[in-house]
mmCIF file of N, CA and C in Angstrom:
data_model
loop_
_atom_site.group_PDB
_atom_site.id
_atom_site.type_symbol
_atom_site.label_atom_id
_atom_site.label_comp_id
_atom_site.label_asym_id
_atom_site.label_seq_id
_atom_site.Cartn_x
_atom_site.Cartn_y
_atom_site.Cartn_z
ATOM 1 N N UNK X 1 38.700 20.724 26.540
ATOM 2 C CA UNK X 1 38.335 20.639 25.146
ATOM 3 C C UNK X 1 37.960 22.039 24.671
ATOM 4 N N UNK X 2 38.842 22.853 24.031
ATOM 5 C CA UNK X 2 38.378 23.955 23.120
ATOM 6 C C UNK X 2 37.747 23.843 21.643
ATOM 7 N N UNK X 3 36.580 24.203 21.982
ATOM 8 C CA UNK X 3 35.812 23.655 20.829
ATOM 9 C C UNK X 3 35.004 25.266 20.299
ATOM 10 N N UNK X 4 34.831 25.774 18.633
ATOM 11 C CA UNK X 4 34.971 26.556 18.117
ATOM 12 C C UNK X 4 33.382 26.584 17.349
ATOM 13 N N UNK X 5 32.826 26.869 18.186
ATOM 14 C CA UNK X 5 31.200 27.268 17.032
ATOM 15 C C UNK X 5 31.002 28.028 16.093
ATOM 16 N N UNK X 6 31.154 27.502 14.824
ATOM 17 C CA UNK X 6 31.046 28.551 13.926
ATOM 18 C C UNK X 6 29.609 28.499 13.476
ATOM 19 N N UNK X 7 28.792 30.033 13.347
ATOM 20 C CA UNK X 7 27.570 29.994 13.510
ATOM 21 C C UNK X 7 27.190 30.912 12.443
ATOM 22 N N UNK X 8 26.345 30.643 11.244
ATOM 23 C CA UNK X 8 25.749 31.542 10.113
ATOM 24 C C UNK X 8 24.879 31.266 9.705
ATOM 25 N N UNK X 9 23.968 32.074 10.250
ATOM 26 C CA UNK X 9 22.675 32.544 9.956
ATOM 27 C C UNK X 9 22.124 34.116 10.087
ATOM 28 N N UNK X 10 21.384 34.924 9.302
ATOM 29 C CA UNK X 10 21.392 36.309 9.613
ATOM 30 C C UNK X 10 20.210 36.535 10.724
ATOM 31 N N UNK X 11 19.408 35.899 10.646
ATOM 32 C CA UNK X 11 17.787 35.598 11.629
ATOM 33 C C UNK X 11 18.118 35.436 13.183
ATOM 34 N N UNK X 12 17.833 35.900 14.082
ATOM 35 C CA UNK X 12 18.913 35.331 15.624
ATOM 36 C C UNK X 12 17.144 34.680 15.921
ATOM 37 N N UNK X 13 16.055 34.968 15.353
ATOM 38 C CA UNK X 13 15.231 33.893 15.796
ATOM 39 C C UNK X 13 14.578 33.203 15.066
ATOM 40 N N UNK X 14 15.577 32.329 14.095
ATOM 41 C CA UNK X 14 15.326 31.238 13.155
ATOM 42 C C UNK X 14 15.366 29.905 13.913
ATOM 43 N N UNK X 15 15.137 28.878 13.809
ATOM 44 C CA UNK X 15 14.964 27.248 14.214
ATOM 45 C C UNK X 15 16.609 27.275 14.379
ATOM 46 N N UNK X 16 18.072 27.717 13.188
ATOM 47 C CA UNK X 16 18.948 27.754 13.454
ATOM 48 C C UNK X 16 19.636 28.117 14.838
ATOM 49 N N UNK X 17 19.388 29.149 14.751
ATOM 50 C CA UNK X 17 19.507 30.014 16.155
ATOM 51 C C UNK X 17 18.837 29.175 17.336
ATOM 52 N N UNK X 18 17.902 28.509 17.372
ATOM 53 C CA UNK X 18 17.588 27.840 18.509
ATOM 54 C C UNK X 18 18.728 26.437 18.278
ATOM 55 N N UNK X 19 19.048 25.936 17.610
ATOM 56 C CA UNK X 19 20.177 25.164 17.540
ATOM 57 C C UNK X 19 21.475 25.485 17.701
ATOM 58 N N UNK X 20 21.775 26.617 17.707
ATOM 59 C CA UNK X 20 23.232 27.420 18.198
ATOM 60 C C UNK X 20 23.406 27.033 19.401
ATOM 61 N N UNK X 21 21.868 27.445 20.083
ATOM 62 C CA UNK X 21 21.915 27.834 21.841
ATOM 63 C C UNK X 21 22.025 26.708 22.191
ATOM 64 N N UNK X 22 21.110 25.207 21.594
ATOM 65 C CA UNK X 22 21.350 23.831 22.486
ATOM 66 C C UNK X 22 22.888 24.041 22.023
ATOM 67 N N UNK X 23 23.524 23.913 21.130
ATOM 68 C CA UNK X 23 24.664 23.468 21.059
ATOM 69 C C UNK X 23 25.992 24.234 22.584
ATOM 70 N N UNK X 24 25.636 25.035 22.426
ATOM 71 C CA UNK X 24 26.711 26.093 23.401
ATOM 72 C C UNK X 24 25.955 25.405 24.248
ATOM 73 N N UNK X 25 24.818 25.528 25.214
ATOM 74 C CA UNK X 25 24.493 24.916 26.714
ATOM 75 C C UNK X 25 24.820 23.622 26.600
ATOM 76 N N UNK X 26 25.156 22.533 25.772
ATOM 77 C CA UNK X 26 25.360 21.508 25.585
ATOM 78 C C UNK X 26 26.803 21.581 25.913
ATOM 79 N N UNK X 27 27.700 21.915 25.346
ATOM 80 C CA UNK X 27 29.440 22.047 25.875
ATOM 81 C C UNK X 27 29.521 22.672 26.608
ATOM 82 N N UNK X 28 28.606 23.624 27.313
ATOM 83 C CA UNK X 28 28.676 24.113 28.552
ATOM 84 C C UNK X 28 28.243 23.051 29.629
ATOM 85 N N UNK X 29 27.817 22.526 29.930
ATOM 86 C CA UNK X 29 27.356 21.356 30.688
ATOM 87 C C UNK X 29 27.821 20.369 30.502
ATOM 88 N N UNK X 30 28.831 20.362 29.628
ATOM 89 C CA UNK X 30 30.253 19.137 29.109
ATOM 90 C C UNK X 30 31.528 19.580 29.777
ATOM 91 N N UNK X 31 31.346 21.320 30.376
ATOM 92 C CA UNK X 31 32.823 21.893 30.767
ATOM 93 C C UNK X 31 33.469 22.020 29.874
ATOM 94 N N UNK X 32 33.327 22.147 28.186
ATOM 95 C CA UNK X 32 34.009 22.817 27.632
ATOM 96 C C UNK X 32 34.302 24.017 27.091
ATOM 97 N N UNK X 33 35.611 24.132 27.239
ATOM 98 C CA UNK X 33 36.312 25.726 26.529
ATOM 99 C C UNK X 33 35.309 26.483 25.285
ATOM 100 N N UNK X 34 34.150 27.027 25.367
ATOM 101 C CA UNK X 34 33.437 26.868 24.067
ATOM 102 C C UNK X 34 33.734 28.807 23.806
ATOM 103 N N UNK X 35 33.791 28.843 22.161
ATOM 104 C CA UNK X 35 33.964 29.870 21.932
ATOM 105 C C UNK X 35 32.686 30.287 20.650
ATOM 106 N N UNK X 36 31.563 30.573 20.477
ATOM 107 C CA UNK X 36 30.610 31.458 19.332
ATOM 108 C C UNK X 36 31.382 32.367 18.753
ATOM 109 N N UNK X 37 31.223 32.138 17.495
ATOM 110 C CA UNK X 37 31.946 32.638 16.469
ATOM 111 C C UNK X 37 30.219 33.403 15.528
ATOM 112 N N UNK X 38 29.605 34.668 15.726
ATOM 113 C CA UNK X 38 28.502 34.382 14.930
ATOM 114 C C UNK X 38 29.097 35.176 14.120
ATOM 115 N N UNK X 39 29.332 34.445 12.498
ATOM 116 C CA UNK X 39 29.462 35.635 11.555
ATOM 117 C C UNK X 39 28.797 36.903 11.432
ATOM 118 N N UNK X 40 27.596 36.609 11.144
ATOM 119 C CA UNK X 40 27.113 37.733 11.163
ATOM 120 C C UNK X 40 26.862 39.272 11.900
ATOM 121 N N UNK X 41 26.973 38.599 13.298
ATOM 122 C CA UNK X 41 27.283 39.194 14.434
ATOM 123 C C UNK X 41 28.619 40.244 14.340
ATOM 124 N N UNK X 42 29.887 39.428 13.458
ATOM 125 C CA UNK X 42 30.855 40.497 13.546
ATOM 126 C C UNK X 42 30.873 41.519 12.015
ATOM 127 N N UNK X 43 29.986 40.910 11.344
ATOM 128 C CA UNK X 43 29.655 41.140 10.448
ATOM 129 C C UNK X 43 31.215 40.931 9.115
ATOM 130 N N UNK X 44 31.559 39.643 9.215
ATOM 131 C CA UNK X 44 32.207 38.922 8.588
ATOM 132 C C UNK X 44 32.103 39.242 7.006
ATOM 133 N N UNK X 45 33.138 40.110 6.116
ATOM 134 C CA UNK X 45 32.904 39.856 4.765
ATOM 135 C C UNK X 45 33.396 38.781 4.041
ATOM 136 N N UNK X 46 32.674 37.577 3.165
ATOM 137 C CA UNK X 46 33.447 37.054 2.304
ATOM 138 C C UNK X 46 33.918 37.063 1.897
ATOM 139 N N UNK X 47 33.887 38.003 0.844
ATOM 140 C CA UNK X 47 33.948 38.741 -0.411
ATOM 141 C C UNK X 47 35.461 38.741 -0.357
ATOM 142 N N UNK X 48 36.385 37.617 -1.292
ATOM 143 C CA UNK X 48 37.778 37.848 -1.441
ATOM 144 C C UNK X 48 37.855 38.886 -2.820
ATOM 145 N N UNK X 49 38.811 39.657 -2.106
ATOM 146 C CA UNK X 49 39.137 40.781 -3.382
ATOM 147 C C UNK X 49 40.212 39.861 -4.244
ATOM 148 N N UNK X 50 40.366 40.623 -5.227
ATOM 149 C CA UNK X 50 41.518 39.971 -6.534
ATOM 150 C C UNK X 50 43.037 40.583 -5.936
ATOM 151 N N UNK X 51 42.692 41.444 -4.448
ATOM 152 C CA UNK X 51 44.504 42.017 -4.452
ATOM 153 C C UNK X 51 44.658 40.866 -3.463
ATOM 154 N N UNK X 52 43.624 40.443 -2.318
ATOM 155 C CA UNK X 52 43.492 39.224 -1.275
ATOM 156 C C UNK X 52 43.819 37.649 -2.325
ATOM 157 N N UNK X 53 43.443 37.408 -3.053
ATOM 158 C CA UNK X 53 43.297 36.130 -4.095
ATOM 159 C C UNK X 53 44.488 36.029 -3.960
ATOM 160 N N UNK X 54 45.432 37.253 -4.383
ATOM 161 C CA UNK X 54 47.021 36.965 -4.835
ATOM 162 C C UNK X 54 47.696 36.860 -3.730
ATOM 163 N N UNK X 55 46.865 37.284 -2.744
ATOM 164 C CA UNK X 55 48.072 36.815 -1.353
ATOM 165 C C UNK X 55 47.834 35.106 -0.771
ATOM 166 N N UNK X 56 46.574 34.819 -1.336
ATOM 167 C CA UNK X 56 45.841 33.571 -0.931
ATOM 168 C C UNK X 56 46.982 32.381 -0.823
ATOM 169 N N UNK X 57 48.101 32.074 -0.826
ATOM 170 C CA UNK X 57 49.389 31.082 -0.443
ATOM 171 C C UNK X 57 50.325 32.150 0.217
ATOM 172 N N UNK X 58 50.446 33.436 0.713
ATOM 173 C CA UNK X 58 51.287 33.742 1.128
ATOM 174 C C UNK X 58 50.636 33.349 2.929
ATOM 175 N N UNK X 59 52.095 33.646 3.628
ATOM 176 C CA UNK X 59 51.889 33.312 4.656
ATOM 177 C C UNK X 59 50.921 34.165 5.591
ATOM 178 N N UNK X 60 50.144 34.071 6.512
ATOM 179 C CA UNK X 60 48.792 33.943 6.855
ATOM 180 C C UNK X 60 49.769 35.928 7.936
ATOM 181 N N UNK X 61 50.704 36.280 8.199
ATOM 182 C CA UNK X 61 51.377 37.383 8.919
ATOM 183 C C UNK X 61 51.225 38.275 7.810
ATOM 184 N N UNK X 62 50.984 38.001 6.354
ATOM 185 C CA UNK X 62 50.822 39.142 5.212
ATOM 186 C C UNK X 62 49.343 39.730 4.795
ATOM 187 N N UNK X 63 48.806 38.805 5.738
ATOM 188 C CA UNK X 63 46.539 39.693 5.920
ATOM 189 C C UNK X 63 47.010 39.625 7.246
ATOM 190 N N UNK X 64 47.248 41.050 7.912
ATOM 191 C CA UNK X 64 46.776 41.242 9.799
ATOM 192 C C UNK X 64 44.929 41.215 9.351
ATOM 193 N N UNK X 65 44.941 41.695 8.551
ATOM 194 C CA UNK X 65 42.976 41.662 8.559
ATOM 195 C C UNK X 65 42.279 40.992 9.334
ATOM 196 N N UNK X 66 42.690 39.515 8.591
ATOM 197 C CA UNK X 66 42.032 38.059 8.817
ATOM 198 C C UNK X 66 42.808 37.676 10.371
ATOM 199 N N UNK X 67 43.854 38.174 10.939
ATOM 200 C CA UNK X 67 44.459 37.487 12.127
ATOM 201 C C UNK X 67 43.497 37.571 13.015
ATOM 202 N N UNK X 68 42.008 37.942 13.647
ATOM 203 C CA UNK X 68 41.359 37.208 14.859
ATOM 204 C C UNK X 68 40.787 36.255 14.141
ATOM 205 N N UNK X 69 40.272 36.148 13.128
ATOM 206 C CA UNK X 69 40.315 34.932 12.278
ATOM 207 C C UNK X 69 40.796 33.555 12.537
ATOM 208 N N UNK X 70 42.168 34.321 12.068
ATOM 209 C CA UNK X 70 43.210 33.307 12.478
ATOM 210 C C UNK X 70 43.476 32.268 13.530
ATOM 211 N N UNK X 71 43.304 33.253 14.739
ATOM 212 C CA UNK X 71 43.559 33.107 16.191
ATOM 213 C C UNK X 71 42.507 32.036 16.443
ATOM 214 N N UNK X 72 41.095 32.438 16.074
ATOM 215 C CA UNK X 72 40.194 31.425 16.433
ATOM 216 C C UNK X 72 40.514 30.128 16.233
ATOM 217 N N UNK X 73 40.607 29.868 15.047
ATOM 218 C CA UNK X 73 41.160 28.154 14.047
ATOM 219 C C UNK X 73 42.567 28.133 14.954
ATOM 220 N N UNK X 74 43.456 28.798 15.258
ATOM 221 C CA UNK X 74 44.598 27.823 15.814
ATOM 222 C C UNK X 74 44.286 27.633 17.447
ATOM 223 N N UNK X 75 43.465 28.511 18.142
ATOM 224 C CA UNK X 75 42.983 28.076 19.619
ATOM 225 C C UNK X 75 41.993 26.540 19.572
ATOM 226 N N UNK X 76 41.035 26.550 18.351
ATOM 227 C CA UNK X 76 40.130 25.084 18.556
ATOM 228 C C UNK X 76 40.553 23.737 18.266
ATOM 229 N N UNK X 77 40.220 23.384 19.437
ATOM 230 C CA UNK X 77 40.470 21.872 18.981
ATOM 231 C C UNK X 77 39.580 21.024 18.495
ATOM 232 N N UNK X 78 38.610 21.583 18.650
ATOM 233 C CA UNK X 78 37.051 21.274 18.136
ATOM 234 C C UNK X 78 36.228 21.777 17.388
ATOM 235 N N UNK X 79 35.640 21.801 15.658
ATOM 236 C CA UNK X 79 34.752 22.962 15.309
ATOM 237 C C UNK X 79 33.304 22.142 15.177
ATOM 238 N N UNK X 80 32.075 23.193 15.577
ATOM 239 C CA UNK X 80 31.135 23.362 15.710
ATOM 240 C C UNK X 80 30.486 23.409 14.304
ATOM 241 N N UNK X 81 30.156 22.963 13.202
ATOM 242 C CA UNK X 81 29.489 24.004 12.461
ATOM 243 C C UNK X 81 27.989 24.295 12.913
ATOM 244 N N UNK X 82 27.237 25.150 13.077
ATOM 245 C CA UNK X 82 25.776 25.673 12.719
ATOM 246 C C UNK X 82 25.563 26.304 11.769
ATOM 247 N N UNK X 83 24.613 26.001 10.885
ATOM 248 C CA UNK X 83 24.039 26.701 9.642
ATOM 249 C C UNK X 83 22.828 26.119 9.007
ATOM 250 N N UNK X 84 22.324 26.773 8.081
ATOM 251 C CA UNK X 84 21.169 26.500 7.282
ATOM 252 C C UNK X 84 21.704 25.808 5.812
ATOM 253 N N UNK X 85 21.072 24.560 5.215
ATOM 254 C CA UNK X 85 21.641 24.777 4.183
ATOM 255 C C UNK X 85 20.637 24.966 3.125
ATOM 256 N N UNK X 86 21.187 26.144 2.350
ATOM 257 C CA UNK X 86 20.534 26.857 1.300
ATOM 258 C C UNK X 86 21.144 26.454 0.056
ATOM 259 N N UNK X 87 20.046 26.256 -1.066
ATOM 260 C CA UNK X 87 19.960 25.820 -2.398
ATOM 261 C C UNK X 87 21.480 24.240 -1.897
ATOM 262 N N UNK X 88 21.079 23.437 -1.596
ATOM 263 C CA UNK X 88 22.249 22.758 -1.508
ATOM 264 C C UNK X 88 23.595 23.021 -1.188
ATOM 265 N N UNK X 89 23.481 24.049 -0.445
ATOM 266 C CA UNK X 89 24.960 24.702 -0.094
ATOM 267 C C UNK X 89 24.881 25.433 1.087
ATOM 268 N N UNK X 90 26.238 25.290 1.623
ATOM 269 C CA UNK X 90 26.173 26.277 2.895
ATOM 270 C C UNK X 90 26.082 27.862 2.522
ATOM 271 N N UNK X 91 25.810 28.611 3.652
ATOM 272 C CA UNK X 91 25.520 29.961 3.552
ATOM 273 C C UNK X 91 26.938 30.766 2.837
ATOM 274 N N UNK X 92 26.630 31.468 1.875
ATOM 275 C CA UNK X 92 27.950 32.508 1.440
ATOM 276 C C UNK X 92 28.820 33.137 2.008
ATOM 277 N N UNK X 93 28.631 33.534 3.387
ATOM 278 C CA UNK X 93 28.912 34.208 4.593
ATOM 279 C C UNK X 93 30.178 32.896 4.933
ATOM 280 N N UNK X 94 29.397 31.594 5.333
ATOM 281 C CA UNK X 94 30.328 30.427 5.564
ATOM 282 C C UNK X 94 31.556 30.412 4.617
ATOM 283 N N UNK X 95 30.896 29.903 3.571
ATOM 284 C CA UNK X 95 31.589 29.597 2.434
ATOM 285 C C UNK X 95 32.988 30.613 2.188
ATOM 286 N N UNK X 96 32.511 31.366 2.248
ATOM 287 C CA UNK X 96 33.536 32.934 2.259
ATOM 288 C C UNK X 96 34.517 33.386 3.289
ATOM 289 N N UNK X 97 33.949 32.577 4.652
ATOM 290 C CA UNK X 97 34.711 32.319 5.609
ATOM 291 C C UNK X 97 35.673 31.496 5.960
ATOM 292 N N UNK X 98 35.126 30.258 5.560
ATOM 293 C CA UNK X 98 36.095 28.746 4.820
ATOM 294 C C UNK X 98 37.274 29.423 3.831
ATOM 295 N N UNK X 99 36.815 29.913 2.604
ATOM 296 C CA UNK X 99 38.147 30.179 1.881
ATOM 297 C C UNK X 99 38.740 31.083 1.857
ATOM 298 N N UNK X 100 38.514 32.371 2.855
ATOM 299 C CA UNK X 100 39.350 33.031 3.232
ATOM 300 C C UNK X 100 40.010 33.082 4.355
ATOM 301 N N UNK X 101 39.999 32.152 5.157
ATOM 302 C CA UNK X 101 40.499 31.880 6.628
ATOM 303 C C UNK X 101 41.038 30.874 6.896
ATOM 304 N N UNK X 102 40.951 29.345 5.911
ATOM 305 C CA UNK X 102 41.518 28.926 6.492
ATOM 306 C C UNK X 102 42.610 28.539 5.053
ATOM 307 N N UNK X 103 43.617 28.741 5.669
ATOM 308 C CA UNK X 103 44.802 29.144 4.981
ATOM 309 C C UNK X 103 46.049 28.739 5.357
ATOM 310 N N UNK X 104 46.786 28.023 4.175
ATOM 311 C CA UNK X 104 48.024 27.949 4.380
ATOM 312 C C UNK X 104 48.788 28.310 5.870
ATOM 313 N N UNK X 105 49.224 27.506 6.673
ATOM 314 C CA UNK X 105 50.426 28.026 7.835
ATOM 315 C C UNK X 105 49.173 28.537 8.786
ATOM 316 N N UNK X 106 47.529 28.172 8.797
ATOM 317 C CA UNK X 106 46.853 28.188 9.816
ATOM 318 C C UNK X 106 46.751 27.205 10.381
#
């Protein structure tokens, strides 16, 4: 089972962050393929530009940018989310990650 933790929070010792770690020792002690994804960690920008927007339906080989991105979502067979949710919404970091990654022909 390849299963894909996607993890956003900026704090590494928030209550979140202690929920990252059960989660990973938890599929680790399941034997699964587990991969941490911490945004912040790679320091992930949201922020779609207006020249990125217009590529936003082209095929996913026209942003190399976003391709480890990429790679992650087509290796999991499983996603993880961890996060905080703020004002009724997931973190911007997430959010920004969601609509720039996962994309058409991913």
């Amino acid at each position: 089972m390849r299963t894909l933790v996607v993890y956003a929070h900026p704090h590494d010792g928030s209550f979140t962050a202690h929920l990252r770690d059960r989660v990973v020792a938890g599929l680790g002690k399941a034997e699964a393929d587990t991969r941490l994804l911490d945004l912040h960690a790679i320091g992930f920008d949201p922020v779609m530009s207006a020249e990125e927007r217009t590529l936003h339906h082209a095929p996913p080989e026209e942003k190399p940018w976003l391709a480890d991105q990429y790679d992650h979502l087509r290796w999991a067979q499983h996603l993880v989310w961890v996060y905080p949710t703020w004002w009724s919404g997931p973190p911007a970091i997430l959010k920004g990650w969601v609509d720039r990654v996962w994309a058409e022909g991913v």
